Each structure stands twice: as structure tokens, then as C-alpha cells.
Tab-separated table of C-alpha atoms in Angstrom:
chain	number	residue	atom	x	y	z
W	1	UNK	CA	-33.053	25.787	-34.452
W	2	UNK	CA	-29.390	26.424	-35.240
W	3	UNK	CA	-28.519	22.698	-34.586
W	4	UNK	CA	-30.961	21.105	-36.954
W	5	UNK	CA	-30.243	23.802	-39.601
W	6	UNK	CA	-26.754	22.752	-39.918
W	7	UNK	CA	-27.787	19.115	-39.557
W	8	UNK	CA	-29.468	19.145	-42.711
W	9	UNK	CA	-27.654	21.076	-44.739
W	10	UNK	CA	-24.451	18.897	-43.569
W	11	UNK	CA	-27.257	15.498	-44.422
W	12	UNK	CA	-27.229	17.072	-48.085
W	13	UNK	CA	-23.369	17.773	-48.048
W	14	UNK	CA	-23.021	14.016	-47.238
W	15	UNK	CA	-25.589	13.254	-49.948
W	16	UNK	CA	-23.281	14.584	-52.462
W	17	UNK	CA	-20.387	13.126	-50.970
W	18	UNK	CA	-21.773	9.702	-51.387
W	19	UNK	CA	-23.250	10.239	-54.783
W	20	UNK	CA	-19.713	10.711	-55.764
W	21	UNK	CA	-18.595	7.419	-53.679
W	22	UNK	CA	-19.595	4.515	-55.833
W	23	UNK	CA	-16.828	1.803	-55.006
W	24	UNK	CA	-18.853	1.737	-51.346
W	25	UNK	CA	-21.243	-1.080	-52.372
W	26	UNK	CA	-22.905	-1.615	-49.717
W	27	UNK	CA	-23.663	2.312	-48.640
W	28	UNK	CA	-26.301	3.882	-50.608
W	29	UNK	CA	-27.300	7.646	-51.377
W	30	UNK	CA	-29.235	8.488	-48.346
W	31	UNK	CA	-32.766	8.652	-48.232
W	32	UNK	CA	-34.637	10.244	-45.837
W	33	UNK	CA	-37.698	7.144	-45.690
W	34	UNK	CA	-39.405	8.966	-42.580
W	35	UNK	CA	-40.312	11.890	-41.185
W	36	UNK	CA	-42.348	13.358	-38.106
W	37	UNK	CA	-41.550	16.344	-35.810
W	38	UNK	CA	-40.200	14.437	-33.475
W	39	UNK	CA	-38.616	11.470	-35.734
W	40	UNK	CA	-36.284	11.014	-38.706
W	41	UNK	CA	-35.175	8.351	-40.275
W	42	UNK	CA	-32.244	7.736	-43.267
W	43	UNK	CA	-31.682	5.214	-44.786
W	44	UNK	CA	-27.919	4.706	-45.122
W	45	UNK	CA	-27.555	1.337	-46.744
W	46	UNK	CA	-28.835	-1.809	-47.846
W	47	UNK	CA	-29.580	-3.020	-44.026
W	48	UNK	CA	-28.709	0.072	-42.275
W	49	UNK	CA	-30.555	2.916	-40.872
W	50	UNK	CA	-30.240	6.532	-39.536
W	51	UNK	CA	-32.573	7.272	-36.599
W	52	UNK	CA	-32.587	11.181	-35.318
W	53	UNK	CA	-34.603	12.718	-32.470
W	54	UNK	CA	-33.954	15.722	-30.844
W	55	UNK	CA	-33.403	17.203	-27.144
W	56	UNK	CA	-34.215	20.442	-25.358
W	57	UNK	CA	-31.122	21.819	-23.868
W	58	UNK	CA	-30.430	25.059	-21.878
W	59	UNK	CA	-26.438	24.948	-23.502
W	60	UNK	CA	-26.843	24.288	-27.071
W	61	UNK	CA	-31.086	24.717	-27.955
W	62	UNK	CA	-32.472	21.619	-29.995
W	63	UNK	CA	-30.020	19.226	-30.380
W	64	UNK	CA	-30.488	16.345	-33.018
W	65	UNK	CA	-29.327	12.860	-31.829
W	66	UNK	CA	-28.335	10.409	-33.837
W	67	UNK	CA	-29.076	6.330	-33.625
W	68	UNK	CA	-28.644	3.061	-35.714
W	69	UNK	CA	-30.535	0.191	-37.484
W	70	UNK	CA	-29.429	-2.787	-38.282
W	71	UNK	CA	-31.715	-4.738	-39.767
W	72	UNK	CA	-31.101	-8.136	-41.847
W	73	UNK	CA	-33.759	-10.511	-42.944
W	74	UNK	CA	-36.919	-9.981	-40.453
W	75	UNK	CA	-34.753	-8.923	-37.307
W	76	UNK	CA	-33.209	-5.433	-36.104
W	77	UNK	CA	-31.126	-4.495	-33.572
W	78	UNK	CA	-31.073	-0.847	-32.483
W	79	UNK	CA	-28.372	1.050	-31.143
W	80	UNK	CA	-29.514	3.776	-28.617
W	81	UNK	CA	-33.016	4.761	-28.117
W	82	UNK	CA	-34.530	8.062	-29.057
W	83	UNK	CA	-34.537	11.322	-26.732
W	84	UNK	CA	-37.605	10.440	-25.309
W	85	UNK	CA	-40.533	7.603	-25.180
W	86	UNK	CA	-43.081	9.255	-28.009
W	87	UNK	CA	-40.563	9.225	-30.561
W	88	UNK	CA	-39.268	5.552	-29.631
W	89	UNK	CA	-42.888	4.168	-29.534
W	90	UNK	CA	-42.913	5.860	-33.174
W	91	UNK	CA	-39.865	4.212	-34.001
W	92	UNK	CA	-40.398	0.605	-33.228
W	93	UNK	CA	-44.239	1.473	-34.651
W	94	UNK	CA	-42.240	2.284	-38.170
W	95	UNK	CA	-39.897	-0.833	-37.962
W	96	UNK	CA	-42.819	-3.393	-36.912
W	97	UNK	CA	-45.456	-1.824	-39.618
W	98	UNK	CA	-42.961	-0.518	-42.181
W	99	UNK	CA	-39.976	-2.597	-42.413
W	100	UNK	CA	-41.799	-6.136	-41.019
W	101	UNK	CA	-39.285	-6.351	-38.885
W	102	UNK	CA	-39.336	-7.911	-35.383
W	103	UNK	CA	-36.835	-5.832	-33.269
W	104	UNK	CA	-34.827	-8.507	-31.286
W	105	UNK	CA	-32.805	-5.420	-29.424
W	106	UNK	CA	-31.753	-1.847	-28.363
W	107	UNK	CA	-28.148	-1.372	-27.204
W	108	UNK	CA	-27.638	1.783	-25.304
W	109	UNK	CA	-23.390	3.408	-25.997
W	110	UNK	CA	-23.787	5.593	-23.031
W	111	UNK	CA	-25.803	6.626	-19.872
W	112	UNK	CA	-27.011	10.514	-21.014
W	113	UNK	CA	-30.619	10.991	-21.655
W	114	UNK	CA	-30.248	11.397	-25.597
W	115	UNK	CA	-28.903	8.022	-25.741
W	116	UNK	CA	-31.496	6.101	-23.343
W	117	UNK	CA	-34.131	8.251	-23.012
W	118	UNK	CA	-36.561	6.469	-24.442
W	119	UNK	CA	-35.724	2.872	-22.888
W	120	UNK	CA	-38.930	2.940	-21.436
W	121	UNK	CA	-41.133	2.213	-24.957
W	122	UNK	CA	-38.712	-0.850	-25.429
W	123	UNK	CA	-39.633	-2.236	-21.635
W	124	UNK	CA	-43.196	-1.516	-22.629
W	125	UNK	CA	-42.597	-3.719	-25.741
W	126	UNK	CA	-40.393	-6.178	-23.947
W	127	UNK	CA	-37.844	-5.825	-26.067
W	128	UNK	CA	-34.366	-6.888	-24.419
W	129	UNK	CA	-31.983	-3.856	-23.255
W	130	UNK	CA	-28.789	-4.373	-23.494
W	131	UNK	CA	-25.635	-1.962	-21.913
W	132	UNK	CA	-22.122	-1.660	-20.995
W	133	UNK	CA	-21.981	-2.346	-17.366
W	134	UNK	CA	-20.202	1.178	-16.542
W	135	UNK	CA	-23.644	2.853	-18.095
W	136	UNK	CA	-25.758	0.590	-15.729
W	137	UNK	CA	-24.036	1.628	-13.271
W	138	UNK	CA	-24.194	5.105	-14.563
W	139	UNK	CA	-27.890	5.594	-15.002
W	140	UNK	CA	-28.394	4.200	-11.885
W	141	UNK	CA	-26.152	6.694	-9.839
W	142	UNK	CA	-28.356	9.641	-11.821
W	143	UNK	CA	-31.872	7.884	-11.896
W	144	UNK	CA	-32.411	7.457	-15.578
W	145	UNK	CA	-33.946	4.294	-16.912
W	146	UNK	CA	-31.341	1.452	-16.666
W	147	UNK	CA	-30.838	-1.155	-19.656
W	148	UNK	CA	-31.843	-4.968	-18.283
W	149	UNK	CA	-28.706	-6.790	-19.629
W	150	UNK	CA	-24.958	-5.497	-18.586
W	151	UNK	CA	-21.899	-6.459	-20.806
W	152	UNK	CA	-18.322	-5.810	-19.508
W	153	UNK	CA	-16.207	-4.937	-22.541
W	154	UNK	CA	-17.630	-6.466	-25.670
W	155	UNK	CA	-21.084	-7.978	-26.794
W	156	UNK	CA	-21.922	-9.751	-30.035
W	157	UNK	CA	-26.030	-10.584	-30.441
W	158	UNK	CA	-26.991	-12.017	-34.139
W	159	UNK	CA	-29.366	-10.106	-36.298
W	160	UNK	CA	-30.848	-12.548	-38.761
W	161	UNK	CA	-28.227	-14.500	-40.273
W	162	UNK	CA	-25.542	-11.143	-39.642
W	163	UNK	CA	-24.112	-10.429	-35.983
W	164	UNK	CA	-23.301	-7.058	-35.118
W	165	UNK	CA	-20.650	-5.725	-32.335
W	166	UNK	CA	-21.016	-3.588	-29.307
W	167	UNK	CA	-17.607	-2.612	-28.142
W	168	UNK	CA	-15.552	-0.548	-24.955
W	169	UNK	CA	-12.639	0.926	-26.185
W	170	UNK	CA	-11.876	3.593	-22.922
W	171	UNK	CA	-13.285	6.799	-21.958
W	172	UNK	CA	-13.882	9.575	-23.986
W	173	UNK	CA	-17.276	11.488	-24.293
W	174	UNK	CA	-17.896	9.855	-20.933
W	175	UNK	CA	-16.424	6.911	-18.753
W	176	UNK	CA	-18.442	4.003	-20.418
W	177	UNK	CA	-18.885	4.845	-23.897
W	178	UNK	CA	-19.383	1.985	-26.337
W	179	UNK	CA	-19.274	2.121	-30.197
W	180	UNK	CA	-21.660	-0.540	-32.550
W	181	UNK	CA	-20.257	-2.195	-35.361
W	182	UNK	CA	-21.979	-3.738	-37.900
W	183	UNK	CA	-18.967	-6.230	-39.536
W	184	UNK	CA	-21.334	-6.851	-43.107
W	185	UNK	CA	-21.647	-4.113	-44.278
W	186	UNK	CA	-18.654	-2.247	-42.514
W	187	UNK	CA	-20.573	0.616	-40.571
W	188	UNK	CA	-19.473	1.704	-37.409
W	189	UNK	CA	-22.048	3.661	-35.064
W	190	UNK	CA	-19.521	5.720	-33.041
W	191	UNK	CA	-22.510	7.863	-30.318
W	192	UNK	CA	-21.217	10.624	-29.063
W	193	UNK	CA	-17.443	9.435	-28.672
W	194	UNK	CA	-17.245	10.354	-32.614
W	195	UNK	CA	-17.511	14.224	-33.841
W	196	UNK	CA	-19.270	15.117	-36.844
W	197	UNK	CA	-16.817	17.291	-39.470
W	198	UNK	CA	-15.889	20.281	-38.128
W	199	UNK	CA	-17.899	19.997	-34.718
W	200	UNK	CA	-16.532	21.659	-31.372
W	201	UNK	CA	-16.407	19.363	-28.339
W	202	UNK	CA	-20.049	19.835	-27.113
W	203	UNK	CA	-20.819	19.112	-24.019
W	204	UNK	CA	-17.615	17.828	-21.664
W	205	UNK	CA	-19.293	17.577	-18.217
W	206	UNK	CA	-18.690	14.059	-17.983
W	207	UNK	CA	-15.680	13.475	-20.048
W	208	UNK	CA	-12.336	12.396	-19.564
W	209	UNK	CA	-10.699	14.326	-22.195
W	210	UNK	CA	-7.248	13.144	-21.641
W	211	UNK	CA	-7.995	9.940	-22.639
W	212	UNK	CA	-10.278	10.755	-25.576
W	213	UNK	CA	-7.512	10.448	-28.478
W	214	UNK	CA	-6.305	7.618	-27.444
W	215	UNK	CA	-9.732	5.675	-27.029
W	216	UNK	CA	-10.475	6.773	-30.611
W	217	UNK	CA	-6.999	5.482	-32.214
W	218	UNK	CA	-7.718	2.317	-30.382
W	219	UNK	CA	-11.413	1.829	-32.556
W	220	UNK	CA	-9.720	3.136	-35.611
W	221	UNK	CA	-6.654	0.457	-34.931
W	222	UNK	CA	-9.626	-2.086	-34.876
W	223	UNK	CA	-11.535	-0.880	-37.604
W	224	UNK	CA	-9.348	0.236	-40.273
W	225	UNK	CA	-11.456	-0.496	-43.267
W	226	UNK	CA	-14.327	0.663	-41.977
W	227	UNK	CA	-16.982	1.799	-44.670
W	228	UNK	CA	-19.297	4.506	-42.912
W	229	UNK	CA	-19.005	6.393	-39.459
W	230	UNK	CA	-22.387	7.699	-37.543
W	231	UNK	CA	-21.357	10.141	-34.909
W	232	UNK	CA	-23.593	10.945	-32.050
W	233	UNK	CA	-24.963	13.694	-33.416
W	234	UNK	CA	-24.782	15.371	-36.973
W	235	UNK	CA	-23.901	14.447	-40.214
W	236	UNK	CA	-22.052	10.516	-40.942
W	237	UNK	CA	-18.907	10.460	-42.894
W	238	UNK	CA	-15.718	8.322	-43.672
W	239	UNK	CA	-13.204	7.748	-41.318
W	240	UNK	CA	-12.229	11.105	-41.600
W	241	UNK	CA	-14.748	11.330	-38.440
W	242	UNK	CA	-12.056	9.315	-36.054
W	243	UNK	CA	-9.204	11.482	-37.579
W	244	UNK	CA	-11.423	14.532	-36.590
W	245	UNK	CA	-12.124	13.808	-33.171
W	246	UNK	CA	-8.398	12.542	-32.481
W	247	UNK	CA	-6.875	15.622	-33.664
W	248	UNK	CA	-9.827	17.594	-31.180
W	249	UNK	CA	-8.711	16.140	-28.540
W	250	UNK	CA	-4.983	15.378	-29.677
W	251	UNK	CA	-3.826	17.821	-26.231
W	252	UNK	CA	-5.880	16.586	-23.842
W	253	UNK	CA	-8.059	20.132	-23.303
């Protein structure tokens, strides 16, 4: 329970933080608008969401996992899917019944289980997958579920009158990590390429951690005005997230 301890208490840290932000228009003070044992979700903006679910591991215990919504008019497009089917089926349950929303897609940013374990619920609801082709690839070689639509480096899909941005930038957390960008409203969704304040490296089985830095001054480069960043997991921040996780991984260890 260490994980989601520090997860919340770093949530109310960023609450603060915010509060104390006004000249962000577009962000709001973040409101936690559900809640389940197996679901959270934040709202972070005007049209943008926090979705968390959490994995059993044998390294690090109960890990929370971070996702975003975009959602503009009566359209959403979600970036990864929850750590498991339940809690996805409870998520596009909320969206459909809550928010009124039709979800038009789910984008996965890599091929590990807390990004597309839940792809499943979105077949069952034939909503359109969407991936990197390097993660296809990817969840193939391991036997997870596999997104229906491949991308090579960049993919743009509209969200009611708004578009947002799915984006390869190099390797990092793994080979075929993808950020989402959400251009409106300035909000990049960074997965687990992006550290939370403070973090350690996690988990580095399939990383290339050489290249990391680099990778992550490349998104920064391209998104230098950028509003909000949502790291994988843990607590969003400014773009003191990409300075973070460049300086962890300045050395290439």
C-alpha cells in the first residue's frame, strides 16, 4: 500500500500547487469526480481527465497507473486502458452514463500490461484500438492483447471539433513508447516515459536507458509551452516532470 499512499498525498501536494497556479486557464484544481476500489478518476481540466487503476506486482506491491481523457463536445479519446478489463468496463460505463460521451478511441503508449491490460472491454465495446506499430509488434511477441490499428511514428484522430496527438519520440521506458498530446488545452500525457517528482527509475527490464534523455529533450524540444504533464504513474506536474526524468537518466545508468 506504500505506492498509493504516496500517490495521494503527492495528488494533494499537486492540489496545492495548482491552487496557487491561476494564469493556467485551462487546468483546473483537481477533483477527484470518481471513485471505486479498483477505479479513480480526476478531473484535471476543462476537457481533460485523470484515470488511475492499479497492478499487483511481486517488485514494487500495488502500483497505481495512470491514463488520460480527452473529451470535447460528446466524443473522448482515451489514452491507455486500465490494468485490467473490470476496471475498463467501469470506465467506459462512467464516460457513456456520466459524461454522455461516446468514446470514439483508446490509444495504447506502450505494450506492458498496465498500459493495455484492459484492451479487451474496448473490443467488447467495439471501440477502435489504436497503437504504435513497435507495441503491436510488442504485445504480440509476449501474448498480451494487441491494439487493431498500428501507426508508425505519429497519429492525429479528432475528438469533437479538437484533435489530439499520439507521438514516437525514441526509446526510453521501453522501445516503442509514445506520448499523447492534447494541443487545446496544452496537456501532454507522457505514460511511463515521464517520472513523477522525485520518483526512482522503476522498473528497467525493457528499457533502453541510454537513450532515455535524449528521447525526453526531443518531446520537451516539441512541446515547450506545454501546460500540464501526466506521467505514467503518480502525481502530474509542470514540465518540471521532463527536466526530472532527463536529469535521471542524464548518464545513461
Amino acid at each position: 500500500m506504500k505506492n498509493v499512499f504516496h500517490s495521494i498525498s503527492m495528488l494533494l501536494l499537486f492540489i496545492l500547487l495548482v491552487g496557487c497556479n491561476s494564469q493556467r486557464s485551462s487546468i483546473v484544481t483537481p477533483i477527484v469526480v470518481y471513485k471505486s476500489q479498483d477505479l479513480i478518476i480526476t478531473e484535471l481540466s476543462k476537457n481533460t481527465f485523470l484515470h488511475t487503476s492499479f497492478l499487483k506486482t511481486n517488485d514494487f506491491g500495488l502500483v497505481p497507473c495512470n491514463g488520460m481523457i480527452v473529451k470535447n463536445n460528446d466524443e473522448v479519446v482515451i489514452f491507455d486502458t486500465t490494468t485490467d478489463n473490470k476496471s475498463s468496463q467501469e470506465l467506459i460505463s462512467w464516460i457513456r452514463f456520466t459524461l454522455g460521451c461516446t468514446v470514439k478511441a483508446v490509444i495504447t503508449t506502450h505494450f506492458h500490461e498496465d498500459n493495455l491490460g484492459g484492451l479487451s472491454a474496448f473490443k467488447h465495446h467495439n471501440i477502435p484500438s489504436y497503437a504504435n506499430s513497435k507495441t503491436i509488434e510488442l504485445a504480440k511477441k509476449h501474448g498480451y492483447s494487441v491494439p487493431t490499428n498500428a501507426f508508425d511514428n505519429a497519429l492525429t484522430l479528432n475528438v469533437g471539433d479538437k484533435v489530439v496527438v499520439a507521438k514516437y519520440f525514441g526509446p526510453g521506458h521501453t522501445e516503442d513508447n509514445i506520448v499523447g498530446y492534447f494541443p487545446s488545452e496544452d496537456i501532454l500525457f507522457g505514460g511511463c516515459l515521464i517520472k513523477e517528482l522525485n520518483a526512482d527509475k522503476g522498473y528497467l527490464g525493457d528499457a533502453n536507458v541510454v537513450e532515455w534523455s535524449k528521447t525526453v529533450e526531443r518531446i520537451k524540444h516539441e512541446f515547450p509551452s506545454v501546460n500540464l504533464v501526466i506521467p505514467g504513474h503518480g502525481t502530474p506536474g509542470t514540465s518540471e516532470l521532463l527536466d526530472y526524468t532527463i536529469e535521471l537518466f542524464k548518464h545513461g545508468k
